Amino acid sequence: MAGFLGRLRSALSVRTVARQVFSLQAAIVVLLVVAAVVALVLQSRADSEREARNRSLAVAETFANAPGIEEALAGPDPTAVLQPRAEEARKASGVDFLVAMTTDGIRITHPDPAQIGRQYIGTIGPAAAGGIVRETVTGTLGPSTRAVVPVTDAEGDVIALVSAGVTLEAVSGVVDHQLPLLLGAAAAALAVATFGTALVGRRLRRQTHGLGPAEMTRMYEHHDAVLHAVREGVLILDGDGRLVLANDEARRLLGLSPDAEGLLARELGLAPDIARLLASGRSATDEVYLTGNRLLAVNQRPTDPGGGPSGCVATLRDTTELQTVTGRADVAQERLKLLFDAGLEIGTSLDVERTSQELADFAVPRFADFVTVDLADPVLRGEEPSGGDAAMRRVAFRGIRDDTPLYPPGKLIHFVPSTPQSLGFGSGETVLEADMTAFSGWQAQDPERARRLVEAGIHSMIAAPLRARGVILGVVTFWRSRKPEPFEHDDVTLAEQLGARAAVTIDNARRFTREHTLAVALQRSLLPRALPEQNALDVAHRYLPAHAGSSGVGGDWFDVIPLPGARVALVVGDVVGHGLHAAATMGRLRTAVHNFSSLDLAPDELLWRLDELVTRIDQDESGDADGAPVTGATCLYALYDPGTQLCTMARAGHFEPVIVRPDGSAEFAAVPGGPPLGLSGLPFETAEIELPEGSGLVLYTDGLVEDRTRDIDEGLELLRRTLAHPGRTPEQTCGAVLDALLPEQPSDDIALVVARTRALGSARTAAWDVASDPSAVGQVRAAVARTMAEWGLEEESFTTELILSELVTNAIRYAAEPVRVRLIRDRALICEVSDGSSTAPHLRRAATTDEGGRGLFLVAQFADRWGTRYTADGKVIWTEQPLLAGTSDKDR
């Protein structure tokens, strides 16, 4: 046993492969144990916290819903009844405390009777409102989880609260049971690894003759360098003259068969002279021998002078290839340099025509005297070629001179099947026309033009297809005239490589063009096609997408939304990012704004709901495998009422609008700045500004004022100065703003909305205060009849009286004072009944035996539209009735 332990220590004391394997095994075992312990601790902690939360909530809800709890709370002494029950439940459930309390937090029960009657320490607000509070805190007993639940009566009102809590230590303990098992398994694994390492080390030392890893690696590297890394043939022969080893270069130079090893030198089928040299084993230095058509320089040295095995080593070098290889190396270096430069100079932009012209400019005169690039027409539109038709448009030309009979750029050329361009486009193979003067068929395209090409000195050409991702986009043709030598087959390879490099960039540009076109089409389809008809504002707008060469279309949008009561909402927004994702997100937000505005929300509440929507979009897309970017957006929402001439605005991370007064003065509206949409948690504020009739309101996106050539503050000030001009129409204002601020190549979308306010004159409105008396309904109907007669709307009078009588009756009967009626003659006849109640009416069908319940049903039948709008003091029930053409513009 002592001898074995000594050998084991000896094995571990030497830096052998076995010891390295043992070190690796030990490290892996230790890492696995550490990882298991960490995972166990984390899992135990997570399970403990989850168990504590579930137990505390279950105990609190069970006690809160226990029979008799409501009667005990209503009794004269709730503590006397509930204290023993709470203690019994606490001990039975294993929680650390179970406390009943009033809705304002005064303890009714507690494990420590001294704490009864004192204020509960913790969060109870959500529970008092009917919710549940679950929280983890660190107290005197250590980390604990507590839950607070409401106690409700039969009507659902909260009459008391129950809190239960349990410490995390009380539900933990998994680690204490499983940790010894893990440590024991780790110790056993280390013991097995140690024993196995000793056995493996002993065998390895015997098989490697005591050589360590470094010596063995060095021997292998030397052996590999001799056989493969040296550009010379190597032969090793033993003392009997038999071939022991030959590297690949020696087999190539001597034409050795695969089974040559083991044969005598004279049996290898070599020339007699070199065979005799190898068989003799004598030393030789640069002796030249003729083998086939090769002149080989042979060097040979014996292997036994240094005490090695008997035999010799011969090296062979082919001297006939030196000159040829040197010349070809220079040519290859020049072509590599040409291809390297092509990668730098071709494809500097995502533009199909520019990339094609860069290919032509690069190849002249370094490779050809003339270069033409012809592409299929669909490629220029961002589409893939349909195939079959060899009609291509010449998009690029470059030559050592311009006076040639070649087709000019821009021409659509229908190549006939016998031309190299048609053959290359159809088959995908490069076509070499080494001697154009032979007129072997290429001239069939245009015989007269072909004759003039030859007379101009063009004598050779290569037509290489532009292929990318398996699709042939067009053909590049290289023409030679100044150099008398024609193109060769080696030139074909270089032409294909140049075409391939350019084709990838052209295809990328084509795809970019297609995606940009799709994004622009999608974005324009999501923007308003025409502005809705309304009388509150004169509106003009402009929308300009980003330049195609920039990062793509953005997510800017605008909208004009008519609202009840002749009001109008103006919206401008901008989604962060560019491309299809930004355009699609813009469409979702624009639709959401329409839906939220139909609820007649205040601007700040609308932005708050929009912020929640953007947050949900981010949460839904956070698990997308494609890694969709986080959505961010800015928005400005302005609501104008022509009756009061008040404009209420709120913004989320957007620039302030500009107000242009009737006298021509312009200023930025002081609208409080809210955070961009998607940050959530922060409130939005509104600003209410009075706009006299004829005032201008200008909304815009950042693409209008941001530019690389100027600071953002300079852009805003330039916008304000441009708008400070009286007497302009909205259309004239749009033109002036774009002339002054539009960048030469916009890198971002631009949305601009200019509105001029109108006022709702007193001749088009009528209002009455209504007493809270059913008899006042008749007075309202009489006043409405007189007003309708004054407006020339006698035909609509009966319907209007019926609608208002039902609405006023409901307001008097079910709502609160003050009750007020307003008529508005706009594009439609608008009836509004306001009251001091925030309870909305509900449409229902009354049964045949019911005495009431048909009022709103009648209103819905006779009105074109109806709805409810909430105010700070109550609500407004409104209806709209269509008017005959022409009646709405009377007395404007």
PDB file of C-alpha atoms in Angstrom, residues 39-141:
ATOM      1  CA  ALA A  39     -28.402  26.850  -7.762  1.00  0.00           C
ATOM      2  CA  LEU A  40     -29.700  25.069  -4.654  1.00  0.00           C
ATOM      3  CA  VAL A  41     -29.396  28.199  -2.519  1.00  0.00           C
ATOM      4  CA  LEU A  42     -31.084  30.392  -5.137  1.00  0.00           C
ATOM      5  CA  GLN A  43     -33.852  27.849  -5.732  1.00  0.00           C
ATOM      6  CA  SER A  44     -34.375  27.426  -1.999  1.00  0.00           C
ATOM      7  CA  ARG A  45     -34.566  31.186  -1.541  1.00  0.00           C
ATOM      8  CA  ALA A  46     -37.049  31.546  -4.415  1.00  0.00           C
ATOM      9  CA  ASP A  47     -39.154  28.619  -3.158  1.00  0.00           C
ATOM     10  CA  SER A  48     -39.069  30.012   0.373  1.00  0.00           C
ATOM     11  CA  GLU A  49     -40.243  33.431  -0.693  1.00  0.00           C
ATOM     12  CA  ARG A  50     -42.971  31.987  -2.919  1.00  0.00           C
ATOM     13  CA  GLU A  51     -44.148  29.646  -0.144  1.00  0.00           C
ATOM     14  CA  ALA A  52     -44.133  32.518   2.354  1.00  0.00           C
ATOM     15  CA  ARG A  53     -46.155  34.774   0.022  1.00  0.00           C
ATOM     16  CA  ASN A  54     -48.688  32.032  -0.768  1.00  0.00           C
ATOM     17  CA  ARG A  55     -49.043  30.971   2.869  1.00  0.00           C
ATOM     18  CA  SER A  56     -49.481  34.521   4.205  1.00  0.00           C
ATOM     19  CA  LEU A  57     -52.074  35.360   1.520  1.00  0.00           C
ATOM     20  CA  ALA A  58     -53.976  32.087   2.020  1.00  0.00           C
ATOM     21  CA  VAL A  59     -54.133  32.522   5.818  1.00  0.00           C
ATOM     22  CA  ALA A  60     -55.183  36.171   5.546  1.00  0.00           C
ATOM     23  CA  GLU A  61     -57.950  35.415   2.986  1.00  0.00           C
ATOM     24  CA  THR A  62     -59.165  32.379   4.964  1.00  0.00           C
ATOM     25  CA  PHE A  63     -59.444  34.368   8.190  1.00  0.00           C
ATOM     26  CA  ALA A  64     -61.028  37.347   6.376  1.00  0.00           C
ATOM     27  CA  ASN A  65     -63.735  35.090   4.887  1.00  0.00           C
ATOM     28  CA  ALA A  66     -64.233  32.923   8.012  1.00  0.00           C
ATOM     29  CA  PRO A  67     -67.856  32.568   9.217  1.00  0.00           C
ATOM     30  CA  GLY A  68     -68.788  34.984  11.931  1.00  0.00           C
ATOM     31  CA  ILE A  69     -66.086  37.547  11.207  1.00  0.00           C
ATOM     32  CA  GLU A  70     -68.616  40.139  10.031  1.00  0.00           C
ATOM     33  CA  GLU A  71     -70.845  39.607  13.128  1.00  0.00           C
ATOM     34  CA  ALA A  72     -67.799  39.867  15.418  1.00  0.00           C
ATOM     35  CA  LEU A  73     -66.722  43.156  13.840  1.00  0.00           C
ATOM     36  CA  ALA A  74     -70.230  44.526  14.275  1.00  0.00           C
ATOM     37  CA  GLY A  75     -70.322  43.448  17.955  1.00  0.00           C
ATOM     38  CA  PRO A  76     -69.512  45.643  20.927  1.00  0.00           C
ATOM     39  CA  ASP A  77     -66.065  44.087  21.595  1.00  0.00           C
ATOM     40  CA  PRO A  78     -64.485  42.666  18.372  1.00  0.00           C
ATOM     41  CA  THR A  79     -61.153  42.056  20.124  1.00  0.00           C
ATOM     42  CA  ALA A  80     -62.641  39.730  22.719  1.00  0.00           C
ATOM     43  CA  VAL A  81     -64.204  37.579  19.998  1.00  0.00           C
ATOM     44  CA  LEU A  82     -61.495  37.682  17.338  1.00  0.00           C
ATOM     45  CA  GLN A  83     -58.294  37.600  19.472  1.00  0.00           C
ATOM     46  CA  PRO A  84     -58.581  33.896  20.472  1.00  0.00           C
ATOM     47  CA  ARG A  85     -59.669  32.948  16.972  1.00  0.00           C
ATOM     48  CA  ALA A  86     -56.720  34.773  15.437  1.00  0.00           C
ATOM     49  CA  GLU A  87     -54.212  33.139  17.797  1.00  0.00           C
ATOM     50  CA  GLU A  88     -55.692  29.715  17.159  1.00  0.00           C
ATOM     51  CA  ALA A  89     -55.542  30.250  13.384  1.00  0.00           C
ATOM     52  CA  ARG A  90     -51.968  31.640  13.577  1.00  0.00           C
ATOM     53  CA  LYS A  91     -50.658  28.625  15.465  1.00  0.00           C
ATOM     54  CA  ALA A  92     -52.509  26.141  13.267  1.00  0.00           C
ATOM     55  CA  SER A  93     -51.293  27.712   9.983  1.00  0.00           C
ATOM     56  CA  GLY A  94     -47.652  28.286  11.027  1.00  0.00           C
ATOM     57  CA  VAL A  95     -47.567  32.035  10.286  1.00  0.00           C
ATOM     58  CA  ASP A  96     -45.690  34.430  12.540  1.00  0.00           C
ATOM     59  CA  PHE A  97     -48.519  36.890  13.018  1.00  0.00           C
ATOM     60  CA  LEU A  98     -52.209  37.266  12.134  1.00  0.00           C
ATOM     61  CA  VAL A  99     -53.655  40.720  12.717  1.00  0.00           C
ATOM     62  CA  ALA A 100     -57.166  42.049  12.203  1.00  0.00           C
ATOM     63  CA  MET A 101     -57.511  45.804  11.923  1.00  0.00           C
ATOM     64  CA  THR A 102     -59.911  48.553  11.037  1.00  0.00           C
ATOM     65  CA  THR A 103     -59.860  50.094   7.566  1.00  0.00           C
ATOM     66  CA  ASP A 104     -57.654  52.926   8.866  1.00  0.00           C
ATOM     67  CA  GLY A 105     -55.069  50.492  10.327  1.00  0.00           C
ATOM     68  CA  ILE A 106     -55.975  50.280  14.070  1.00  0.00           C
ATOM     69  CA  ARG A 107     -55.163  46.752  15.295  1.00  0.00           C
ATOM     70  CA  ILE A 108     -58.068  44.678  16.674  1.00  0.00           C
ATOM     71  CA  THR A 109     -56.008  41.512  17.258  1.00  0.00           C
ATOM     72  CA  HIS A 110     -52.254  40.840  17.629  1.00  0.00           C
ATOM     73  CA  PRO A 111     -50.039  38.034  19.029  1.00  0.00           C
ATOM     74  CA  ASP A 112     -48.756  40.611  21.516  1.00  0.00           C
ATOM     75  CA  PRO A 113     -51.865  41.984  23.315  1.00  0.00           C
ATOM     76  CA  ALA A 114     -49.950  45.176  24.099  1.00  0.00           C
ATOM     77  CA  GLN A 115     -50.033  46.068  20.396  1.00  0.00           C
ATOM     78  CA  ILE A 116     -53.873  45.938  20.183  1.00  0.00           C
ATOM     79  CA  GLY A 117     -55.294  49.386  19.533  1.00  0.00           C
ATOM     80  CA  ARG A 118     -52.087  50.690  17.937  1.00  0.00           C
ATOM     81  CA  GLN A 119     -51.514  51.654  14.328  1.00  0.00           C
ATOM     82  CA  TYR A 120     -50.531  48.865  11.931  1.00  0.00           C
ATOM     83  CA  ILE A 121     -47.100  49.483  10.324  1.00  0.00           C
ATOM     84  CA  GLY A 122     -47.231  48.683   6.629  1.00  0.00           C
ATOM     85  CA  THR A 123     -49.071  49.395   3.390  1.00  0.00           C
ATOM     86  CA  ILE A 124     -52.878  49.114   3.626  1.00  0.00           C
ATOM     87  CA  GLY A 125     -54.121  51.653   1.035  1.00  0.00           C
ATOM     88  CA  PRO A 126     -54.821  49.223  -1.843  1.00  0.00           C
ATOM     89  CA  ALA A 127     -56.457  46.725   0.534  1.00  0.00           C
ATOM     90  CA  ALA A 128     -58.729  49.439   1.978  1.00  0.00           C
ATOM     91  CA  ALA A 129     -59.816  50.147  -1.595  1.00  0.00           C
ATOM     92  CA  GLY A 130     -60.759  46.495  -2.119  1.00  0.00           C
ATOM     93  CA  GLY A 131     -57.422  45.179  -3.408  1.00  0.00           C
ATOM     94  CA  ILE A 132     -54.689  42.994  -1.991  1.00  0.00           C
ATOM     95  CA  VAL A 133     -51.295  44.078  -0.633  1.00  0.00           C
ATOM     96  CA  ARG A 134     -48.377  41.648  -0.890  1.00  0.00           C
ATOM     97  CA  GLU A 135     -44.957  42.886   0.245  1.00  0.00           C
ATOM     98  CA  THR A 136     -41.643  41.597   1.542  1.00  0.00           C
ATOM     99  CA  VAL A 137     -39.991  43.573   4.354  1.00  0.00           C
ATOM    100  CA  THR A 138     -37.085  43.094   6.761  1.00  0.00           C
ATOM    101  CA  GLY A 139     -38.098  43.515  10.371  1.00  0.00           C
ATOM    102  CA  THR A 140     -36.905  42.451  13.782  1.00  0.00           C
ATOM    103  CA  LEU A 141     -37.510  38.790  12.919  1.00  0.00           C
TER     104      LEU A 141
END
